């Protein structure tokens, strides 16, 4: 367990803490925890690149931690009435659809590698900015209602566009996917094994 993975695990541990703080209306503390989580994300990425501390565990944990943190904040703020319900539904539905599409492709023996699209990166930045500004406004009262309103619509737009982009990429993959030669040979061998059994039952 190296330092980047430890920082990533700390972000995962911060998820229930943030939920409790928002529900308990401790918005200033919640904003502080959110900022620390963002700094830890930047730190583990820098350390992993600077010292080559890349691990397979970290490759899985990092996106899980980031997504768990953002989705949890959006859902909690939505339930508390600080974000519109339609935006929370859009954000959560997008992630569910992406995970469902990947699982469906895997179940149909057409595995797909999910690569972050440019529009997805922009969408993530918008979500982070919105969550941070809302928590800052609730904790510090900076008079940023106009910025929150703008970020809500920007985030909603990019969330929908990002979902559409991933869906289109998924459709193209499913329509153009060709199994590896090894998979084709296995299927041919299986069909040859099954053929005599079928003739035997027919006789």
CSV table of N, CA and C in Angstrom, one decimal, residues 17-135:
chain,number,residue,atom,x,y,z
A,17,UNK,N,-18.5,10.6,5.7
A,17,UNK,CA,-18.3,11.8,6.5
A,17,UNK,C,-18.9,13.0,5.9
A,18,UNK,N,-18.8,13.2,4.6
A,18,UNK,CA,-19.4,14.3,3.9
A,18,UNK,C,-21.0,14.2,4.0
A,19,UNK,N,-21.5,13.0,3.8
A,19,UNK,CA,-22.9,12.8,3.9
A,19,UNK,C,-23.4,13.3,5.3
A,20,UNK,N,-22.8,12.8,6.3
A,20,UNK,CA,-23.2,13.2,7.7
A,20,UNK,C,-23.1,14.7,7.9
A,21,UNK,N,-22.0,15.3,7.4
A,21,UNK,CA,-21.8,16.8,7.6
A,21,UNK,C,-22.9,17.6,6.9
A,22,UNK,N,-23.2,17.2,5.6
A,22,UNK,CA,-24.3,17.9,4.9
A,22,UNK,C,-25.6,17.7,5.5
A,23,UNK,N,-26.0,16.5,6.0
A,23,UNK,CA,-27.2,16.2,6.6
A,23,UNK,C,-27.3,17.0,7.9
A,24,UNK,N,-26.2,17.1,8.6
A,24,UNK,CA,-26.2,17.8,9.9
A,24,UNK,C,-26.0,19.3,9.7
A,25,UNK,N,-26.0,19.8,8.5
A,25,UNK,CA,-25.9,21.2,8.1
A,25,UNK,C,-24.6,21.8,8.6
A,26,UNK,N,-23.6,21.0,8.6
A,26,UNK,CA,-22.2,21.6,8.9
A,26,UNK,C,-21.5,21.8,7.6
A,27,UNK,N,-22.0,22.9,6.9
A,27,UNK,CA,-21.6,23.1,5.5
A,27,UNK,C,-20.2,23.6,5.4
A,28,UNK,N,-19.8,24.4,6.3
A,28,UNK,CA,-18.4,24.9,6.3
A,28,UNK,C,-17.4,23.8,6.4
A,29,UNK,N,-17.6,22.9,7.4
A,29,UNK,CA,-16.8,21.8,7.5
A,29,UNK,C,-16.8,20.9,6.3
A,30,UNK,N,-18.0,20.7,5.8
A,30,UNK,CA,-18.2,19.9,4.6
A,30,UNK,C,-17.4,20.4,3.4
A,31,UNK,N,-17.4,21.8,3.3
A,31,UNK,CA,-16.6,22.4,2.2
A,31,UNK,C,-15.1,22.2,2.4
A,32,UNK,N,-14.7,22.3,3.7
A,32,UNK,CA,-13.3,22.0,4.0
A,32,UNK,C,-12.9,20.6,3.6
A,33,UNK,N,-13.7,19.6,4.0
A,33,UNK,CA,-13.4,18.2,3.7
A,33,UNK,C,-13.4,18.0,2.1
A,34,UNK,N,-14.3,18.7,1.4
A,34,UNK,CA,-14.4,18.6,0.0
A,34,UNK,C,-13.1,19.1,-0.6
A,35,UNK,N,-12.6,20.3,-0.1
A,35,UNK,CA,-11.3,20.8,-0.6
A,35,UNK,C,-10.2,19.9,-0.4
A,36,UNK,N,-10.1,19.3,0.8
A,36,UNK,CA,-9.0,18.4,1.2
A,36,UNK,C,-9.1,17.2,0.3
A,37,UNK,N,-10.3,16.7,-0.1
A,37,UNK,CA,-10.4,15.6,-0.9
A,37,UNK,C,-9.9,15.9,-2.3
A,38,UNK,N,-10.2,17.1,-2.8
A,38,UNK,CA,-9.7,17.5,-4.1
A,38,UNK,C,-8.1,17.7,-4.1
A,39,UNK,N,-7.6,18.2,-3.0
A,39,UNK,CA,-6.1,18.3,-2.9
A,39,UNK,C,-5.5,16.9,-2.8
A,40,UNK,N,-6.1,16.0,-2.2
A,40,UNK,CA,-5.6,14.6,-2.1
A,40,UNK,C,-5.6,13.9,-3.4
A,41,UNK,N,-6.6,14.2,-4.2
A,41,UNK,CA,-6.7,13.7,-5.6
A,41,UNK,C,-5.6,14.2,-6.4
A,42,UNK,N,-5.3,15.5,-6.3
A,42,UNK,CA,-4.2,16.1,-7.1
A,42,UNK,C,-2.9,15.5,-6.6
A,43,UNK,N,-2.7,15.3,-5.3
A,43,UNK,CA,-1.5,14.8,-4.7
A,43,UNK,C,-1.2,13.4,-5.1
A,44,UNK,N,-2.2,12.5,-5.1
A,44,UNK,CA,-1.9,11.1,-5.4
A,44,UNK,C,-1.6,11.0,-6.9
A,45,UNK,N,-2.2,11.8,-7.7
A,45,UNK,CA,-1.9,11.8,-9.2
A,45,UNK,C,-0.5,12.3,-9.4
A,46,UNK,N,-0.1,13.3,-8.7
A,46,UNK,CA,1.3,13.8,-8.9
A,46,UNK,C,2.3,12.8,-8.4
A,47,UNK,N,2.1,12.2,-7.2
A,47,UNK,CA,3.1,11.3,-6.7
A,47,UNK,C,3.2,10.0,-7.6
A,48,UNK,N,2.1,9.6,-8.1
A,48,UNK,CA,2.1,8.4,-8.9
A,48,UNK,C,2.9,8.6,-10.2
A,49,UNK,N,2.7,9.8,-10.8
A,49,UNK,CA,3.5,10.1,-12.0
A,49,UNK,C,4.9,10.5,-11.7
A,50,UNK,N,5.2,11.2,-10.6
A,50,UNK,CA,6.5,11.7,-10.3
A,50,UNK,C,7.4,10.5,-9.9
A,51,UNK,N,6.9,9.6,-9.1
A,51,UNK,CA,7.8,8.5,-8.6
A,51,UNK,C,7.4,7.1,-9.2
A,52,UNK,N,6.5,7.1,-10.1
A,52,UNK,CA,6.2,5.8,-10.8
A,52,UNK,C,5.4,4.9,-9.9
A,53,UNK,N,4.7,5.4,-8.9
A,53,UNK,CA,4.0,4.6,-8.0
A,53,UNK,C,2.6,4.1,-8.5
A,54,UNK,N,2.6,3.7,-9.7
A,54,UNK,CA,1.3,3.2,-10.3
A,54,UNK,C,1.1,1.7,-9.9
A,55,UNK,N,-0.1,1.4,-9.5
A,55,UNK,CA,-0.5,0.0,-9.2
A,55,UNK,C,-1.8,-0.3,-9.8
A,56,UNK,N,-2.1,-1.6,-10.0
A,56,UNK,CA,-3.3,-2.0,-10.6
A,56,UNK,C,-4.5,-1.6,-9.6
A,57,UNK,N,-4.2,-1.8,-8.3
A,57,UNK,CA,-5.2,-1.4,-7.3
A,57,UNK,C,-5.6,0.1,-7.4
A,58,UNK,N,-4.6,0.9,-7.6
A,58,UNK,CA,-4.8,2.4,-7.7
A,58,UNK,C,-5.5,2.7,-9.0
A,59,UNK,N,-5.3,2.0,-10.0
A,59,UNK,CA,-6.0,2.3,-11.3
A,59,UNK,C,-7.5,2.0,-11.2
A,60,UNK,N,-7.9,1.1,-10.3
A,60,UNK,CA,-9.3,0.8,-10.1
A,60,UNK,C,-9.9,1.8,-9.0
A,61,UNK,N,-9.1,2.0,-7.9
A,61,UNK,CA,-9.6,2.7,-6.8
A,61,UNK,C,-9.8,4.2,-7.1
A,62,UNK,N,-8.9,4.8,-7.9
A,62,UNK,CA,-9.0,6.2,-8.1
A,62,UNK,C,-10.3,6.7,-8.7
A,63,UNK,N,-10.7,6.1,-9.9
A,63,UNK,CA,-11.9,6.6,-10.5
A,63,UNK,C,-13.2,6.2,-9.6
A,64,UNK,N,-13.1,5.1,-8.9
A,64,UNK,CA,-14.2,4.7,-8.0
A,64,UNK,C,-14.3,5.8,-6.8
A,65,UNK,N,-13.2,6.2,-6.3
A,65,UNK,CA,-13.2,7.2,-5.2
A,65,UNK,C,-13.8,8.5,-5.7
A,66,UNK,N,-13.3,9.0,-6.9
A,66,UNK,CA,-13.8,10.2,-7.4
A,66,UNK,C,-15.3,10.2,-7.7
A,67,UNK,N,-15.7,9.1,-8.4
A,67,UNK,CA,-17.1,9.0,-8.7
A,67,UNK,C,-18.0,8.9,-7.5
A,68,UNK,N,-17.6,8.1,-6.5
A,68,UNK,CA,-18.3,7.9,-5.3
A,68,UNK,C,-18.5,9.2,-4.6
A,69,UNK,N,-17.4,10.0,-4.5
A,69,UNK,CA,-17.5,11.3,-3.8
A,69,UNK,C,-18.4,12.3,-4.5
A,70,UNK,N,-18.3,12.4,-5.8
A,70,UNK,CA,-19.2,13.3,-6.5
A,70,UNK,C,-20.6,12.9,-6.5
A,71,UNK,N,-20.9,11.7,-6.8
A,71,UNK,CA,-22.3,11.2,-6.9
A,71,UNK,C,-22.9,11.4,-5.5
A,72,UNK,N,-22.2,11.0,-4.5
A,72,UNK,CA,-22.7,11.1,-3.1
A,72,UNK,C,-23.1,12.5,-2.7
A,73,UNK,N,-22.2,13.5,-3.1
A,73,UNK,CA,-22.4,14.9,-2.8
A,73,UNK,C,-23.7,15.4,-3.5
A,74,UNK,N,-23.8,15.0,-4.8
A,74,UNK,CA,-24.9,15.5,-5.6
A,74,UNK,C,-26.2,14.9,-5.0
A,75,UNK,N,-26.2,13.6,-4.7
A,75,UNK,CA,-27.5,13.0,-4.2
A,75,UNK,C,-27.8,13.6,-2.8
A,76,UNK,N,-26.8,13.8,-1.9
A,76,UNK,CA,-27.1,14.4,-0.6
A,76,UNK,C,-27.6,15.8,-0.7
A,77,UNK,N,-26.9,16.6,-1.6
A,77,UNK,CA,-27.4,18.0,-1.7
A,77,UNK,C,-28.7,18.1,-2.4
A,78,UNK,N,-29.0,17.1,-3.3
A,78,UNK,CA,-30.4,17.1,-3.9
A,78,UNK,C,-31.4,16.8,-2.9
A,79,UNK,N,-31.2,15.8,-2.0
A,79,UNK,CA,-32.1,15.4,-1.0
A,79,UNK,C,-32.4,16.5,0.0
A,80,UNK,N,-31.3,17.3,0.2
A,80,UNK,CA,-31.4,18.4,1.2
A,80,UNK,C,-32.0,19.7,0.5
A,81,UNK,N,-32.3,19.6,-0.8
A,81,UNK,CA,-33.0,20.7,-1.5
A,81,UNK,C,-32.1,21.8,-2.0
A,82,UNK,N,-30.8,21.5,-2.0
A,82,UNK,CA,-29.8,22.5,-2.5
A,82,UNK,C,-29.5,22.3,-3.9
A,83,UNK,N,-29.9,21.3,-4.6
A,83,UNK,CA,-29.7,21.1,-6.0
A,83,UNK,C,-31.0,20.6,-6.6
A,84,UNK,N,-31.3,21.0,-7.8
A,84,UNK,CA,-32.6,20.5,-8.4
A,84,UNK,C,-32.6,19.0,-8.6
A,85,UNK,N,-33.8,18.4,-8.5
A,85,UNK,CA,-33.9,16.9,-8.6
A,85,UNK,C,-33.5,16.5,-10.0
A,86,UNK,N,-33.9,17.2,-11.0
A,86,UNK,CA,-33.7,16.8,-12.4
A,86,UNK,C,-32.2,16.6,-12.6
A,87,UNK,N,-31.4,17.5,-12.0
A,87,UNK,CA,-29.9,17.4,-12.2
A,87,UNK,C,-29.3,16.2,-11.5
A,88,UNK,N,-29.8,15.9,-10.3
A,88,UNK,CA,-29.3,14.8,-9.6
A,88,UNK,C,-29.7,13.5,-10.3
A,89,UNK,N,-30.9,13.4,-10.9
A,89,UNK,CA,-31.3,12.3,-11.6
A,89,UNK,C,-30.5,12.1,-12.9
A,90,UNK,N,-30.2,13.2,-13.6
A,90,UNK,CA,-29.3,13.1,-14.8
A,90,UNK,C,-27.9,12.6,-14.4
A,91,UNK,N,-27.3,13.1,-13.4
A,91,UNK,CA,-26.0,12.7,-13.0
A,91,UNK,C,-25.9,11.3,-12.6
A,92,UNK,N,-26.9,10.8,-11.8
A,92,UNK,CA,-26.9,9.4,-11.4
A,92,UNK,C,-27.2,8.5,-12.5
A,93,UNK,N,-28.2,8.9,-13.3
A,93,UNK,CA,-28.6,8.0,-14.4
A,93,UNK,C,-27.5,7.8,-15.5
A,94,UNK,N,-26.8,8.9,-15.7
A,94,UNK,CA,-25.6,8.8,-16.7
A,94,UNK,C,-24.6,7.7,-16.2
A,95,UNK,N,-24.3,7.7,-15.0
A,95,UNK,CA,-23.3,6.8,-14.5
A,95,UNK,C,-23.9,5.3,-14.5
A,96,UNK,N,-25.1,5.2,-14.1
A,96,UNK,CA,-25.8,3.9,-14.1
A,96,UNK,C,-25.8,3.3,-15.6
A,97,UNK,N,-26.2,4.2,-16.5
A,97,UNK,CA,-26.2,3.7,-17.9
A,97,UNK,C,-24.9,3.3,-18.4
A,98,UNK,N,-23.8,4.0,-18.1
A,98,UNK,CA,-22.5,3.7,-18.5
A,98,UNK,C,-22.1,2.3,-17.9
A,99,UNK,N,-22.3,2.2,-16.6
A,99,UNK,CA,-21.9,0.9,-16.0
A,99,UNK,C,-22.8,-0.3,-16.6
A,100,UNK,N,-24.1,0.0,-16.8
A,100,UNK,CA,-24.9,-1.0,-17.4
A,100,UNK,C,-24.5,-1.4,-18.8
A,101,UNK,N,-24.1,-0.4,-19.6
A,101,UNK,CA,-23.6,-0.7,-21.0
A,101,UNK,C,-22.4,-1.5,-21.0
A,102,UNK,N,-21.4,-1.2,-20.1
A,102,UNK,CA,-20.2,-2.0,-20.0
A,102,UNK,C,-20.5,-3.4,-19.6
A,103,UNK,N,-21.4,-3.6,-18.6
A,103,UNK,CA,-21.7,-5.0,-18.2
A,103,UNK,C,-22.4,-5.7,-19.3
A,104,UNK,N,-23.3,-5.1,-20.0
A,104,UNK,CA,-24.0,-5.7,-21.1
A,104,UNK,C,-23.1,-6.2,-22.2
A,105,UNK,N,-22.1,-5.3,-22.5
A,105,UNK,CA,-21.1,-5.7,-23.5
A,105,UNK,C,-20.3,-6.9,-23.1
A,106,UNK,N,-19.9,-6.9,-21.8
A,106,UNK,CA,-19.2,-8.0,-21.3
A,106,UNK,C,-20.0,-9.3,-21.3
A,107,UNK,N,-21.3,-9.2,-20.9
A,107,UNK,CA,-22.1,-10.4,-20.9
A,107,UNK,C,-22.4,-10.9,-22.3
A,108,UNK,N,-22.3,-10.1,-23.3
A,108,UNK,CA,-22.5,-10.5,-24.7
A,108,UNK,C,-21.2,-10.8,-25.4
A,109,UNK,N,-20.1,-11.0,-24.6
A,109,UNK,CA,-18.8,-11.4,-25.0
A,109,UNK,C,-18.2,-10.3,-26.0
A,110,UNK,N,-18.6,-9.1,-25.8
A,110,UNK,CA,-18.1,-8.0,-26.6
A,110,UNK,C,-17.5,-6.9,-25.6
A,111,UNK,N,-16.4,-7.3,-24.9
A,111,UNK,CA,-15.9,-6.4,-23.8
A,111,UNK,C,-15.5,-5.0,-24.4
A,112,UNK,N,-15.7,-4.0,-23.7
A,112,UNK,CA,-15.4,-2.6,-24.1
A,112,UNK,C,-14.5,-1.9,-23.1
A,113,UNK,N,-13.5,-1.2,-23.5
A,113,UNK,CA,-12.7,-0.5,-22.6
A,113,UNK,C,-13.2,1.0,-22.6
A,114,UNK,N,-13.6,1.4,-21.4
A,114,UNK,CA,-14.1,2.8,-21.3
A,114,UNK,C,-12.9,3.8,-21.1
A,115,UNK,N,-12.8,4.6,-22.1
A,115,UNK,CA,-11.8,5.7,-22.1
A,115,UNK,C,-12.5,7.0,-21.9
A,116,UNK,N,-11.9,7.8,-21.0
A,116,UNK,CA,-12.5,9.2,-20.7
A,116,UNK,C,-12.5,10.0,-22.0
A,117,UNK,N,-13.7,10.5,-22.4
A,117,UNK,CA,-13.8,11.4,-23.5
A,117,UNK,C,-13.6,12.8,-23.1
A,118,UNK,N,-13.2,13.7,-24.0
A,118,UNK,CA,-13.0,15.1,-23.7
A,118,UNK,C,-14.2,15.7,-23.0
A,119,UNK,N,-15.4,15.4,-23.6
A,119,UNK,CA,-16.6,16.0,-23.1
A,119,UNK,C,-16.9,15.5,-21.7
A,120,UNK,N,-16.4,14.2,-21.4
A,120,UNK,CA,-16.6,13.7,-20.1
A,120,UNK,C,-15.7,14.4,-19.1
A,121,UNK,N,-14.5,14.7,-19.5
A,121,UNK,CA,-13.6,15.4,-18.6
A,121,UNK,C,-14.1,16.8,-18.3
A,122,UNK,N,-14.7,17.5,-19.3
A,122,UNK,CA,-15.3,18.8,-19.1
A,122,UNK,C,-16.5,18.7,-18.1
A,123,UNK,N,-17.3,17.6,-18.3
A,123,UNK,CA,-18.4,17.4,-17.4
A,123,UNK,C,-18.0,17.1,-16.0
A,124,UNK,N,-16.9,16.4,-15.8
A,124,UNK,CA,-16.4,16.2,-14.4
A,124,UNK,C,-16.0,17.5,-13.8
A,125,UNK,N,-15.3,18.3,-14.6
A,125,UNK,CA,-14.8,19.6,-14.0
A,125,UNK,C,-16.0,20.5,-13.6
A,126,UNK,N,-17.1,20.4,-14.5
A,126,UNK,CA,-18.3,21.2,-14.1
A,126,UNK,C,-19.0,20.7,-12.9
A,127,UNK,N,-19.0,19.4,-12.7
A,127,UNK,CA,-19.6,18.8,-11.5
A,127,UNK,C,-18.8,19.2,-10.3
A,128,UNK,N,-17.5,19.1,-10.4
A,128,UNK,CA,-16.6,19.5,-9.2
A,128,UNK,C,-16.8,21.0,-8.9
A,129,UNK,N,-16.9,21.8,-9.9
A,129,UNK,CA,-17.0,23.2,-9.7
A,129,UNK,C,-18.4,23.5,-9.0
A,130,UNK,N,-19.4,22.9,-9.5
A,130,UNK,CA,-20.8,23.1,-8.9
A,130,UNK,C,-20.8,22.6,-7.5
A,131,UNK,N,-20.3,21.4,-7.2
A,131,UNK,CA,-20.4,20.9,-5.8
A,131,UNK,C,-19.6,21.8,-4.9
A,132,UNK,N,-18.4,22.3,-5.3
A,132,UNK,CA,-17.6,23.2,-4.5
A,132,UNK,C,-18.2,24.5,-4.2
A,133,UNK,N,-18.8,25.1,-5.3
A,133,UNK,CA,-19.4,26.4,-5.1
A,133,UNK,C,-20.7,26.3,-4.2
A,134,UNK,N,-21.5,25.3,-4.4
A,134,UNK,CA,-22.7,25.1,-3.5
A,134,UNK,C,-22.3,25.0,-2.1
A,135,UNK,N,-21.3,24.1,-1.8
A,135,UNK,CA,-20.8,24.0,-0.4
A,135,UNK,C,-20.2,25.3,0.1
